[in-house]
Coordinates of C-alpha atoms in Angstrom, one line a residue:
Chain A
M9 CA 0.0 0.0 0.1
R10 CA 2.6 2.5 1.3
G11 CA 4.7 1.9 -1.7
R12 CA 2.4 2.4 -4.0
Q13 CA 1.4 6.1 -2.9
P14 CA 4.1 8.1 -4.7
A15 CA 2.5 7.2 -7.9
A16 CA -0.8 9.0 -6.8
E17 CA 1.4 11.7 -5.2
R18 CA 3.3 12.4 -8.4
A19 CA 0.3 12.7 -10.7
R20 CA -1.3 14.7 -8.1
R21 CA 1.5 17.1 -8.1
G22 CA 1.3 17.0 -11.8
A23 CA -2.3 18.0 -11.8
A24 CA -1.8 20.6 -9.4
R25 CA 1.0 22.4 -11.5
L26 CA -1.7 22.6 -14.3
G27 CA -3.9 24.1 -11.7
G28 CA -1.5 26.6 -10.9
Y29 CA -2.5 28.7 -14.1
G30 CA -6.0 29.0 -12.2
P31 CA -8.8 26.7 -13.3
R32 CA -10.4 29.3 -15.5
R33 CA -7.4 30.3 -17.3
A34 CA -6.1 26.6 -17.9
A35 CA -9.8 25.9 -19.2
A36 CA -9.3 28.8 -21.4
T37 CA -6.0 27.6 -22.8
L38 CA -6.4 24.1 -23.0
T39 CA -9.3 21.6 -24.2
S40 CA -10.4 19.1 -21.6
A41 CA -8.7 16.4 -23.8
A42 CA -5.5 18.1 -23.3
L43 CA -5.7 18.5 -19.6
V44 CA -6.5 14.7 -19.7
S45 CA -3.0 14.1 -21.7
L46 CA -1.1 16.0 -19.6
A47 CA -2.3 14.5 -16.4
L48 CA -1.7 11.0 -17.9
L49 CA 2.1 12.5 -19.0
A50 CA 2.5 13.2 -15.3
L51 CA 1.3 9.6 -14.5
S52 CA 3.5 8.4 -17.2
T53 CA 6.6 9.6 -15.5
V54 CA 6.3 6.9 -12.8
P55 CA 7.4 3.5 -13.6
A56 CA 4.8 1.1 -15.2
R57 CA 3.3 -0.6 -12.2
A58 CA 0.8 -3.2 -11.5
N59 CA -2.0 -0.6 -10.5
E60 CA -1.5 1.5 -13.6
I61 CA -2.7 -1.5 -15.8
L62 CA -5.5 -2.1 -13.5
L63 CA -6.4 1.4 -14.0
R64 CA -6.1 1.6 -17.6
T65 CA -8.2 -1.6 -17.6
C66 CA -11.3 0.1 -16.4
D67 CA -10.8 2.5 -19.0
G68 CA -12.5 0.3 -21.5
C69 CA -15.8 1.4 -20.0
H70 CA -14.9 4.5 -18.0
S71 CA -12.5 6.3 -20.5
R72 CA -13.7 10.2 -20.6
E73 CA -11.3 10.3 -23.8
G74 CA -12.8 11.8 -27.0
T75 CA -16.0 14.0 -27.8
A76 CA -18.7 11.4 -27.3
R77 CA -20.0 11.1 -23.6
A78 CA -21.6 8.1 -22.8
A79 CA -24.7 8.7 -21.5
S80 CA -25.1 5.8 -19.2
L81 CA -21.8 5.2 -17.8
P82 CA -20.3 6.9 -15.4
G83 CA -16.7 8.9 -15.5
L84 CA -14.7 8.1 -12.7
D85 CA -11.8 10.7 -13.5
G86 CA -11.3 13.2 -10.7
L87 CA -14.2 12.0 -8.1
A88 CA -13.5 12.0 -4.6
E89 CA -11.0 9.3 -3.6
S90 CA -13.0 8.3 -0.5
Y91 CA -16.1 7.9 -2.6
L92 CA -14.6 5.8 -5.3
R93 CA -13.2 3.6 -2.7
E94 CA -16.4 3.1 -0.7
A95 CA -18.3 2.5 -4.0
L96 CA -15.9 -0.3 -5.3
L97 CA -16.0 -1.9 -1.8
A98 CA -19.9 -1.7 -1.8
Y99 CA -20.0 -3.4 -5.3
R100 CA -17.6 -6.3 -3.8
D101 CA -19.8 -6.6 -0.8
G102 CA -23.1 -6.6 -2.5
R103 CA -24.3 -3.2 -0.9
R104 CA -24.4 -2.1 -4.6
D105 CA -26.2 -4.6 -6.8
H106 CA -24.8 -4.5 -10.4
Y107 CA -25.1 -6.8 -13.3
L108 CA -21.6 -6.9 -13.6
M109 CA -19.5 -4.4 -11.4
G110 CA -19.8 -6.9 -8.4
M111 CA -17.9 -9.7 -10.4
L112 CA -15.0 -6.7 -11.1
A113 CA -14.8 -5.8 -7.8
R114 CA -14.7 -9.1 -6.2
G115 CA -11.2 -9.9 -8.3
L116 CA -9.6 -7.0 -6.6
R117 CA -7.2 -8.0 -3.9
A118 CA -6.7 -6.4 -0.5
G119 CA -6.0 -2.5 -0.8
E120 CA -6.4 -2.4 -4.5
A121 CA -9.9 -0.7 -4.2
A122 CA -8.0 2.4 -2.3
D123 CA -5.2 2.5 -5.0
L124 CA -7.9 2.6 -7.9
A125 CA -9.4 5.4 -6.0
S126 CA -6.4 7.3 -5.5
L127 CA -5.1 6.7 -9.2
F128 CA -8.8 7.8 -10.7
A129 CA -9.1 10.7 -8.1
A130 CA -5.6 12.0 -9.4
R131 CA -6.9 12.4 -13.0
P132 CA -8.8 15.6 -14.1
F133 CA -12.5 15.4 -14.1
V134 CA -14.0 15.8 -17.4
A135 CA -17.9 16.7 -17.5
A136 CA -20.4 14.7 -19.7
S137 CA -23.6 16.8 -19.6
D138 CA -24.7 16.2 -23.0
G139 CA -28.1 15.4 -23.7
V140 CA -29.8 17.4 -20.9
D141 CA -33.4 18.2 -21.8
A142 CA -33.9 21.8 -20.6
L143 CA -37.5 21.5 -19.8
R144 CA -36.9 18.2 -17.6
A145 CA -34.0 20.1 -15.9
A146 CA -36.3 23.1 -15.1
R147 CA -38.8 20.6 -13.6
G148 CA -36.0 19.2 -11.4
R149 CA -34.7 22.5 -10.0
T150 CA -36.8 22.9 -7.0
A151 CA -36.6 19.3 -5.7
A152 CA -32.6 19.4 -6.0
A153 CA -32.3 22.1 -3.6
A154 CA -32.1 19.2 -0.9
C155 CA -29.6 17.5 -2.6
A156 CA -27.3 20.4 -2.5
E157 CA -26.9 19.8 1.4
C158 CA -24.8 17.1 0.6
H159 CA -23.3 17.3 -3.0
G160 CA -22.1 20.9 -2.7
A161 CA -23.9 24.3 -3.8
R162 CA -23.7 23.3 -7.2
F163 CA -23.5 19.6 -6.9
E164 CA -19.6 19.6 -7.4
G165 CA -19.2 17.3 -4.3
S166 CA -18.4 17.5 -0.8
E167 CA -17.1 15.5 1.9
K168 CA -20.8 14.4 2.4
G169 CA -21.6 13.3 -1.2
P170 CA -20.0 12.8 -4.6
R171 CA -19.8 14.9 -7.4
L172 CA -23.2 14.9 -9.5
A173 CA -22.3 17.9 -11.9
G174 CA -21.2 16.8 -15.0
Q175 CA -22.1 13.0 -14.7
P176 CA -24.0 11.9 -17.5
V177 CA -28.0 12.1 -17.1
G178 CA -28.6 8.1 -17.9
Y179 CA -26.1 7.3 -15.2
L180 CA -27.6 9.3 -12.7
H181 CA -31.1 8.1 -13.3
S182 CA -30.3 4.6 -13.0
A183 CA -28.2 5.2 -9.8
L184 CA -31.4 7.4 -8.3
R185 CA -33.7 4.4 -9.0
A186 CA -31.1 2.0 -7.6
Y187 CA -31.1 3.9 -4.4
R188 CA -35.0 4.0 -4.4
D189 CA -35.3 0.1 -5.4
G190 CA -32.9 -1.5 -3.1
G191 CA -30.1 -1.8 -5.6
R192 CA -28.0 0.7 -3.7
K193 CA -28.3 -0.3 0.0
G194 CA -26.7 0.9 3.4
D195 CA -27.0 4.9 2.5
E196 CA -30.1 5.9 4.8
G197 CA -30.0 9.6 3.5
M198 CA -29.9 8.6 -0.1
R199 CA -32.8 5.9 0.8
D200 CA -34.9 8.4 2.3
A201 CA -34.2 11.3 -0.3
V202 CA -35.6 9.2 -3.3
A203 CA -38.2 7.1 -1.2
G204 CA -41.6 7.4 -3.1
R205 CA -40.5 9.4 -6.0
D206 CA -41.4 8.1 -9.4
D207 CA -39.1 7.5 -12.5
A208 CA -39.9 10.8 -14.2
T209 CA -39.4 12.8 -10.8
L210 CA -35.9 11.0 -10.6
G211 CA -35.1 11.8 -14.3
D212 CA -36.0 15.4 -13.8
L213 CA -33.4 15.6 -10.8
A214 CA -30.8 14.0 -13.1
H215 CA -31.4 16.4 -15.8
F216 CA -30.6 19.6 -13.4
V217 CA -28.2 18.3 -11.0
T218 CA -25.5 17.4 -14.1
L219 CA -25.9 20.8 -15.3
G220 CA -23.6 22.1 -12.0
E221 CA -26.2 25.0 -11.6
A222 CA -27.2 26.4 -8.0
P223 CA -30.9 25.2 -7.5
Chain B
M28 CA 13.4 -12.1 -16.5
R29 CA 17.1 -12.3 -16.8
T30 CA 17.0 -13.9 -20.2
T31 CA 14.4 -11.6 -21.6
R32 CA 17.0 -8.6 -20.8
R33 CA 20.0 -10.2 -22.1
Q34 CA 18.2 -11.1 -25.6
L35 CA 16.7 -7.5 -25.5
L36 CA 20.1 -5.9 -25.3
Q37 CA 21.2 -8.3 -28.0
T38 CA 18.5 -7.3 -30.0
A39 CA 19.3 -3.7 -29.3
A40 CA 23.0 -4.1 -30.2
G41 CA 22.0 -5.9 -33.4
A42 CA 19.7 -3.1 -34.5
G43 CA 22.4 -0.6 -33.5
L44 CA 25.2 -2.4 -35.8
G45 CA 22.2 -2.6 -38.5
L46 CA 22.1 1.0 -38.8
A47 CA 25.7 1.3 -39.9
A48 CA 25.3 -1.5 -42.6
P49 CA 24.7 -0.4 -46.1
A50 CA 22.0 -3.2 -47.1
V51 CA 19.9 -1.2 -44.2
A52 CA 20.4 2.4 -45.5
R53 CA 18.7 1.0 -48.9
G54 CA 15.6 -0.4 -47.2
E55 CA 14.9 1.4 -44.2
L56 CA 11.8 3.8 -44.9
L57 CA 11.4 5.9 -41.7
A58 CA 15.1 6.6 -40.5
T59 CA 15.3 7.6 -37.0
S60 CA 17.6 7.9 -33.7
R61 CA 14.8 7.3 -31.3
R62 CA 13.7 3.9 -29.8
R63 CA 10.8 2.6 -31.7
V64 CA 8.1 0.1 -31.3
V65 CA 6.3 -1.0 -34.5
V66 CA 2.7 -2.1 -34.2
I67 CA 1.1 -4.2 -36.7
G68 CA -2.9 -4.1 -37.0
G69 CA -4.8 -1.0 -36.2
G70 CA -7.9 -3.1 -34.7
W71 CA -8.5 -3.5 -31.2
G72 CA -5.3 -4.9 -29.8
G73 CA -2.8 -2.6 -32.1
A74 CA -4.7 0.8 -31.9
T75 CA -4.6 0.5 -28.1
A76 CA -1.1 -0.7 -27.8
A77 CA 0.1 2.2 -30.1
K78 CA -1.5 4.7 -28.1
T79 CA -0.7 3.2 -24.6
V80 CA 3.1 3.1 -25.5
R81 CA 2.8 6.8 -26.5
R82 CA 1.1 7.6 -23.3
L83 CA 3.4 5.7 -21.3
D84 CA 6.6 7.1 -22.8
P85 CA 6.5 9.8 -25.1
E86 CA 10.4 9.4 -25.6
I87 CA 9.5 6.0 -27.8
E88 CA 8.6 6.5 -31.2
V89 CA 5.3 4.5 -32.3
V90 CA 4.7 3.2 -35.9
L91 CA 1.4 1.7 -36.6
I92 CA 0.9 -0.2 -39.7
E93 CA -2.7 -0.8 -40.9
R94 CA -3.9 -2.2 -44.4
E95 CA -7.3 -0.5 -44.2
S96 CA -7.5 3.6 -44.0
V97 CA -10.1 3.4 -41.5
F98 CA -11.2 1.3 -38.2
R99 CA -14.4 -0.9 -38.6
S100 CA -15.5 -2.3 -35.3
C101 CA -16.2 -6.1 -35.5
P102 CA -17.9 -5.7 -32.0
T103 CA -21.0 -3.9 -33.0
S104 CA -21.2 -4.9 -36.6
N105 CA -23.9 -7.4 -35.8
W106 CA -26.1 -4.3 -35.1
V107 CA -25.5 -3.0 -38.5
I108 CA -26.0 -6.5 -40.0
G109 CA -29.7 -6.0 -37.6
N110 CA -30.2 -3.0 -39.4
L111 CA -30.1 -1.2 -36.1
W112 CA -27.0 0.9 -36.8
D113 CA -25.1 2.3 -40.1
M114 CA -21.7 1.2 -40.8
S115 CA -20.7 4.9 -40.8
R116 CA -21.2 4.8 -36.9
I117 CA -19.1 1.6 -36.4
T118 CA -16.2 3.3 -38.6
R119 CA -13.5 5.6 -37.1
G120 CA -10.7 7.5 -38.5
Y121 CA -7.0 7.0 -37.2
E122 CA -6.7 10.6 -37.2
D123 CA -6.6 11.5 -33.3
L124 CA -3.9 8.7 -33.1
V125 CA -1.6 10.7 -35.7
R126 CA -2.5 14.2 -34.4
R127 CA -3.0 14.0 -30.6
H128 CA -0.5 11.0 -29.7
D129 CA 1.9 11.3 -32.6
V130 CA 1.7 7.8 -33.8
R131 CA 3.3 7.4 -37.3
L132 CA 0.5 5.7 -39.3
I133 CA 1.5 3.8 -42.2
T134 CA -1.3 2.5 -44.5
A135 CA 0.1 -0.8 -46.2
E136 CA 0.1 -4.6 -46.0
V137 CA 3.0 -5.9 -44.3
R138 CA 4.6 -8.8 -46.5
A139 CA 7.2 -10.4 -43.9
I140 CA 8.4 -10.2 -40.4
D141 CA 12.3 -10.6 -40.6
I142 CA 12.8 -11.4 -36.6
A143 CA 16.4 -12.3 -37.0
A144 CA 17.3 -8.6 -38.5
G145 CA 14.1 -7.0 -36.0
R146 CA 12.5 -5.4 -39.5
V147 CA 9.0 -5.4 -40.7
R148 CA 9.1 -5.8 -44.7
L149 CA 6.4 -3.7 -46.6
D150 CA 6.4 -3.5 -50.5
E151 CA 8.1 -0.3 -50.6
G152 CA 11.0 -1.2 -48.3
E153 CA 11.6 -1.8 -44.6
I154 CA 10.9 -0.7 -41.1
R155 CA 13.3 -1.4 -38.2
Y156 CA 11.9 -1.9 -34.6
D157 CA 13.5 -2.1 -31.1
R158 CA 10.2 -3.9 -30.2
L159 CA 7.3 -5.2 -32.1
I160 CA 3.6 -5.4 -30.9
V161 CA 1.6 -7.5 -33.5
S162 CA -2.2 -7.5 -33.4
P163 CA -3.1 -9.3 -36.8
G164 CA -6.5 -10.4 -35.9
V165 CA -7.8 -13.6 -37.7
E166 CA -7.5 -15.6 -41.1
L167 CA -11.1 -17.2 -42.2
V168 CA -10.1 -20.9 -43.3
Y169 CA -12.0 -22.0 -46.3
D170 CA -9.8 -25.2 -47.0
G171 CA -12.1 -28.0 -45.3
I172 CA -15.4 -26.5 -46.8
E173 CA -16.3 -28.1 -50.0
G174 CA -17.6 -25.8 -53.1
L175 CA -16.7 -22.6 -51.3
G176 CA -13.9 -20.2 -51.0
A177 CA -12.9 -16.6 -50.0
G178 CA -13.8 -15.3 -53.5
D179 CA -17.5 -16.4 -53.1
A180 CA -18.0 -13.7 -50.2
P181 CA -20.0 -11.6 -52.4
S182 CA -22.5 -14.3 -52.6
V183 CA -21.9 -16.2 -49.3
P184 CA -20.5 -13.6 -46.9
A185 CA -18.9 -14.5 -43.7
A186 CA -19.3 -11.0 -42.3
W187 CA -16.8 -11.9 -39.6
K188 CA -14.7 -8.9 -40.4
A189 CA -16.6 -5.8 -40.3
G190 CA -16.2 -4.1 -43.8
A191 CA -17.9 -4.9 -47.2
E192 CA -18.9 -8.2 -46.4
T193 CA -21.1 -6.8 -43.3
E194 CA -23.2 -4.6 -45.8
I195 CA -23.7 -7.4 -48.2
L196 CA -25.1 -9.6 -45.5
R197 CA -27.4 -6.9 -44.4
R198 CA -28.4 -6.0 -48.1
Q199 CA -29.0 -9.8 -48.7
I200 CA -31.4 -10.2 -45.6
A201 CA -33.3 -6.8 -46.3
A202 CA -33.8 -8.4 -49.9
L203 CA -35.0 -11.6 -48.0
P204 CA -38.3 -12.9 -50.3
E205 CA -41.6 -13.4 -48.1
R206 CA -41.2 -16.5 -46.1
G207 CA -37.6 -16.7 -47.0
T208 CA -34.9 -18.5 -44.9
V209 CA -31.6 -17.5 -43.8
A210 CA -29.1 -20.2 -42.9
M211 CA -26.1 -19.4 -40.9
T212 CA -23.0 -21.9 -40.0
V213 CA -21.0 -21.4 -36.7
P214 CA -17.6 -22.9 -36.5
L215 CA -16.3 -25.2 -33.7
S216 CA -14.8 -23.1 -30.5
P217 CA -12.3 -21.3 -30.5
Y218 CA -13.1 -18.8 -33.1
R219 CA -13.3 -15.0 -32.8
C220 CA -15.9 -13.7 -30.7
P221 CA -17.8 -16.5 -28.8
P222 CA -21.2 -15.0 -28.5
G223 CA -20.8 -13.2 -31.9
P224 CA -22.9 -15.8 -33.9
Y225 CA -25.7 -15.8 -31.1
E226 CA -25.9 -12.3 -30.9
R227 CA -26.2 -12.0 -34.9
A228 CA -29.1 -14.6 -34.7
C229 CA -30.9 -12.8 -32.6
L230 CA -30.7 -9.6 -34.5
I231 CA -31.5 -11.0 -37.6
A232 CA -34.3 -13.0 -36.1
D233 CA -35.5 -9.5 -34.6
Y234 CA -35.4 -8.0 -38.1
L235 CA -37.4 -10.9 -39.7
K236 CA -39.9 -10.7 -36.9
R237 CA -40.6 -7.2 -37.5
H238 CA -40.0 -6.8 -41.5
K239 CA -40.3 -10.4 -42.9
P240 CA -43.4 -12.3 -41.5
G241 CA -42.9 -16.1 -42.1
A242 CA -39.5 -15.7 -42.7
R243 CA -37.1 -18.0 -40.8
L244 CA -33.4 -18.3 -39.5
V245 CA -31.5 -21.7 -39.5
V246 CA -28.4 -21.7 -37.3
L247 CA -26.3 -24.7 -38.0
D248 CA -23.5 -24.7 -35.2
A249 CA -20.4 -27.1 -35.4
N250 CA -20.7 -26.8 -31.2
A251 CA -22.6 -29.2 -29.1
R252 CA -24.3 -26.1 -27.5
I253 CA -24.4 -22.5 -27.4
V254 CA -20.5 -21.5 -26.8
S255 CA -21.3 -18.2 -24.8
K256 CA -23.8 -16.8 -22.5
G257 CA -25.7 -20.0 -23.4
K258 CA -28.7 -19.7 -21.0
L259 CA -29.5 -16.1 -21.9
F260 CA -29.6 -16.8 -25.8
A261 CA -31.7 -19.9 -25.2
A262 CA -34.1 -17.7 -23.2
A263 CA -34.2 -14.8 -25.6
W264 CA -34.8 -17.4 -28.5
K265 CA -37.6 -19.3 -26.7
E266 CA -39.4 -15.9 -25.6
L267 CA -38.8 -13.7 -28.5
Y268 CA -38.2 -15.7 -31.5
D269 CA -40.1 -18.8 -31.2
G270 CA -40.9 -20.1 -34.9
V271 CA -38.1 -17.9 -36.2
I272 CA -34.9 -19.3 -35.1
D273 CA -34.2 -22.9 -35.8
Y274 CA -31.2 -23.8 -33.6
R275 CA -29.4 -27.1 -34.5
P276 CA -26.2 -27.8 -32.6
D277 CA -23.7 -30.6 -33.5
Q278 CA -23.6 -29.6 -37.3
Q279 CA -20.3 -29.7 -38.7
L280 CA -20.3 -27.8 -42.0
V281 CA -19.0 -30.1 -44.7
G282 CA -20.2 -28.3 -48.1
V283 CA -21.8 -25.2 -49.7
D284 CA -23.4 -25.2 -52.9
V285 CA -22.9 -21.6 -53.7
A286 CA -25.4 -21.3 -57.0
G287 CA -28.0 -23.9 -55.7
R288 CA -28.0 -22.0 -52.3
R289 CA -27.6 -24.9 -50.1
V290 CA -25.5 -25.9 -47.0
R291 CA -24.4 -29.2 -46.2
T292 CA -23.6 -30.6 -42.9
A293 CA -22.7 -34.2 -41.7
F294 CA -26.2 -34.7 -40.8
D295 CA -28.5 -32.2 -42.8
E296 CA -28.8 -30.0 -46.0
V297 CA -30.5 -26.9 -45.8
A298 CA -31.7 -24.7 -48.6
A299 CA -31.8 -21.1 -47.9
D300 CA -32.2 -17.5 -49.6
V301 CA -29.4 -16.1 -47.8
L302 CA -26.2 -17.9 -46.8
N303 CA -24.0 -16.6 -44.0
V304 CA -21.0 -19.1 -43.5
I305 CA -19.0 -18.1 -40.5
P306 CA -15.9 -20.3 -41.3
P307 CA -13.3 -21.7 -38.8
Q308 CA -10.3 -19.2 -38.0
R309 CA -6.7 -19.4 -37.4
A310 CA -3.8 -17.1 -36.6
P311 CA -2.8 -15.3 -40.3
A312 CA -0.3 -16.4 -42.3
L313 CA 2.1 -13.5 -41.9
L314 CA 2.6 -15.0 -38.3
R315 CA 3.2 -18.3 -39.7
E316 CA 5.6 -17.4 -42.3
A317 CA 7.7 -15.7 -39.5
G318 CA 7.6 -18.9 -37.5
L319 CA 5.7 -17.3 -34.6
V320 CA 3.0 -20.2 -34.9
P321 CA 4.4 -23.9 -34.4
A322 CA 3.9 -26.3 -37.4
G323 CA 0.4 -27.9 -37.0
E324 CA -1.0 -25.5 -34.7
R325 CA -3.6 -22.6 -35.6
W326 CA -2.7 -20.0 -32.8
A327 CA 0.2 -18.1 -31.9
P328 CA 1.6 -19.0 -28.3
V329 CA 2.7 -16.2 -26.2
S330 CA 4.4 -15.8 -22.5
A331 CA 1.4 -14.2 -21.5
R332 CA 2.8 -12.1 -18.7
S333 CA 4.1 -9.8 -21.2
F334 CA 2.7 -11.3 -24.5
V335 CA 6.0 -11.8 -26.0
S336 CA 6.4 -14.8 -28.4
P337 CA 8.7 -17.6 -27.1
A338 CA 10.0 -17.7 -30.8
A339 CA 11.2 -14.0 -30.8
P340 CA 12.1 -12.0 -27.7
A341 CA 11.5 -8.7 -29.1
V342 CA 8.0 -9.5 -30.5
H343 CA 4.8 -9.1 -28.6
I344 CA 1.7 -11.0 -30.1
V345 CA -1.8 -9.7 -29.0
G346 CA -5.3 -10.2 -29.7
D347 CA -7.5 -13.0 -31.2
A348 CA -4.4 -14.6 -32.9
T349 CA -3.0 -15.8 -29.6
D350 CA -3.3 -19.1 -28.4
Q351 CA -5.6 -19.4 -25.3
R352 CA -3.8 -22.6 -24.2
S353 CA -0.9 -20.1 -23.4
V354 CA -2.9 -17.1 -22.0
G355 CA -5.6 -18.9 -19.6
R356 CA -9.2 -19.1 -20.4
V357 CA -9.7 -15.7 -22.0
P358 CA -12.1 -15.4 -25.1
K359 CA -11.4 -14.1 -28.1
S360 CA -13.1 -10.7 -27.5
G361 CA -12.5 -7.1 -28.5
F362 CA -12.5 -5.9 -24.7
V363 CA -9.7 -8.9 -24.2
A364 CA -7.8 -7.6 -27.2
N365 CA -7.8 -3.9 -25.6
S366 CA -6.7 -5.5 -22.2
M367 CA -3.7 -7.5 -24.2
G368 CA -2.8 -4.5 -26.0
K369 CA -2.3 -2.5 -22.7
V370 CA -0.5 -5.2 -21.1
A371 CA 2.0 -5.7 -24.3
A372 CA 2.4 -1.7 -24.4
A373 CA 3.4 -1.5 -20.7
A374 CA 5.6 -4.5 -21.0
A375 CA 7.1 -3.0 -24.1
V376 CA 7.7 0.2 -22.5
A377 CA 9.5 -1.4 -19.3
L378 CA 11.8 -3.8 -21.5
L379 CA 13.0 -0.9 -23.5
N380 CA 13.4 1.1 -20.3
G381 CA 15.4 -1.9 -18.7
R382 CA 12.7 -2.6 -16.0
E383 CA 11.0 -5.7 -15.4
P384 CA 7.3 -5.6 -16.5
A385 CA 4.8 -4.9 -13.8
E386 CA 2.6 -7.8 -12.9
P387 CA -0.5 -7.5 -15.4
T388 CA -4.5 -7.7 -14.9
M389 CA -6.9 -8.1 -17.7
A390 CA -10.8 -7.8 -18.1
N391 CA -13.3 -8.9 -20.2
T392 CA -16.8 -7.2 -20.7
C393 CA -18.7 -8.3 -23.5
Y394 CA -22.3 -6.9 -24.5
S395 CA -24.6 -8.7 -26.7
L396 CA -28.1 -7.0 -27.9
V397 CA -30.7 -9.6 -27.9
S398 CA -33.3 -7.3 -29.5
A399 CA -33.1 -4.0 -30.6
E400 CA -34.1 -3.1 -27.1
E401 CA -32.5 -5.3 -24.5
G402 CA -28.9 -6.7 -23.9
I403 CA -26.9 -9.2 -22.0
S404 CA -23.6 -9.3 -20.9
V405 CA -20.5 -11.3 -19.6
T406 CA -17.8 -10.3 -17.6
A407 CA -14.3 -11.4 -15.8
L408 CA -11.3 -9.9 -14.3
Y409 CA -8.3 -11.9 -15.4
R410 CA -5.3 -11.8 -12.6
W411 CA -1.9 -13.2 -13.3
D412 CA -0.8 -16.4 -11.7
E413 CA 2.9 -16.6 -11.6
A414 CA 2.8 -20.4 -10.6
A415 CA 0.6 -21.5 -13.5
A416 CA 1.8 -18.6 -15.8
R417 CA -1.6 -17.9 -16.9
Y418 CA -4.5 -15.6 -16.4
V419 CA -6.7 -16.8 -13.9
V420 CA -10.0 -15.7 -12.4
P421 CA -10.7 -15.3 -9.1
E422 CA -13.6 -16.8 -7.0
G423 CA -16.7 -14.9 -7.9
A424 CA -14.8 -12.5 -10.5
S425 CA -16.7 -13.6 -13.5
G426 CA -20.1 -14.3 -15.0
T427 CA -23.2 -13.1 -17.0
S428 CA -25.6 -10.6 -16.5
P429 CA -28.6 -12.4 -14.8
A430 CA -31.1 -11.4 -17.1
R431 CA -31.5 -9.4 -20.2
T432 CA -32.6 -5.7 -19.5
R433 CA -33.1 -2.3 -21.4
E434 CA -30.4 -1.0 -19.2
I435 CA -27.6 -3.2 -20.5
A436 CA -28.6 -2.4 -24.1
R437 CA -28.0 1.1 -23.2
N438 CA -24.6 0.3 -21.7
A439 CA -23.8 -1.9 -24.5
T440 CA -24.0 1.2 -27.1
D441 CA -22.4 3.6 -24.8
W442 CA -19.8 1.0 -24.2
A443 CA -18.8 0.9 -27.7
E444 CA -18.3 4.4 -28.2
T445 CA -16.2 4.7 -25.1
I446 CA -13.8 2.0 -25.7
W447 CA -13.5 3.3 -29.3
N448 CA -12.4 6.7 -28.0
D449 CA -10.3 4.7 -25.4
M450 CA -8.4 3.2 -28.2
L451 CA -8.4 5.7 -30.9
A452 CA -9.3 9.3 -29.5

């Protein structure tokens, strides 16, 4: 575990150097794709190690490269480390029920969920807000106010809840339904937040929170 | 690993000497003083490997040699045959690999691999490599099928490599007469894409059900049972395509009457308006001629920790052409080729930098649509077992989806676009 930390640390320092321009200026001068490549260049300066291969294996479904943004598959790059680690452990232990993630998580060895979480967290977040329906987003705005308590004023994430802004609508919608229907267990806050809401209401909510606007 | 390093140094020394020799100056197409990885094949394994090498070490030059000018995806090509997607949607260019990742792309046919000299031969000249990653896909074998050859594809397409035959088969099915018959033959496993024939059966049947009432599909399978996702496919056929799909296992193809539109197996003869013969497959001639496939074998063995060929220490082989007996029980799937490309690229970079390759991991996530609306999946995580010198699946780390769902179909289409970006963008 300890021996693997420097990889993530160095990658973070690389990402922090980029951030030194100030995020707005960096965004103005570099496309998000270029940011990804630069951060990966930072990663690439460390010796190739087992967990980096594992990380890249996940990219087969979770990559945020290119312009097309998968509407139903979540991006993991740049999410909070603690959230990612807990999510992987929840898939492994069956608290999150999924048709394939449980199997993949059960193939991880001790400590690898934490290692993967730190490597994903060190990458820059890439938004995937395509396909938002403005009318549905408007309908979701009022109900979204309650979500901001844990997920941040603009749903950028906080210690209490993961980033929602910029996550694909389809993924957010299916996650909300899973909390309601028992596919995601052990999170009373989320269970209570979605209890009794119908699919359309949860969908409206997803269309709004991904925008990253204050409710 | 000591042997590999020594051999690597010998290879590097040999290449260094070679640069000074006049014979080389004549033949070398792309002179360079940089360390160079050459990748043969711009498909799932090769495109991934080319990009990954550049990502892991920008000091290494990467030359990608591919005979086609664009990438056409084999996974998802059944969706074109079933009239769900256009060919253009499964076709991508190589321009991002060139522009964003500075991969040197050569559109050409590789004529030979000269392992002793560390060179790849094209019609126009040669290209030196420090390490070579070969991802050549499969060759279709028509030898054992009476009356049928590769030249019959316009009339009897295999459509097992995405391209012209994919379109031919789609058009033939669209032109099927009322109450017409489509016959598909499935070769003995192992072949490229284990669930592919059965997904194709579903999507052809779905199309027939909607557009060709009374038409049917006869599936003549050389295998004793459905090779992959068996329960899920069988359930879909029973519940969605009863009376449309006529599945017959243990039907080894013997011959085809192309003009008479008939296929013959050891037990049956079936007349059909559309014939889709998926022939047996093997590693392409390029590998056999280079000595990378042992005599009498169909596939190329590898030392799977790094995908280095036991016959050539500077050559990695990835993708469908590899021998599963040397890799472990991994399917010949696009996702696995993507995984192998990453492992081989990381190993090539490590070896070129004098390091031992890190312990590899691979995965497979393979989606099939069973109708225009619903999908199924199979997945596995493959961990390296040093003692067995193979990839193994940890307890509980593999399996199919419990059922067919709409969510899986949505994930399937999004996955395709995501992994193409992972490879090519």
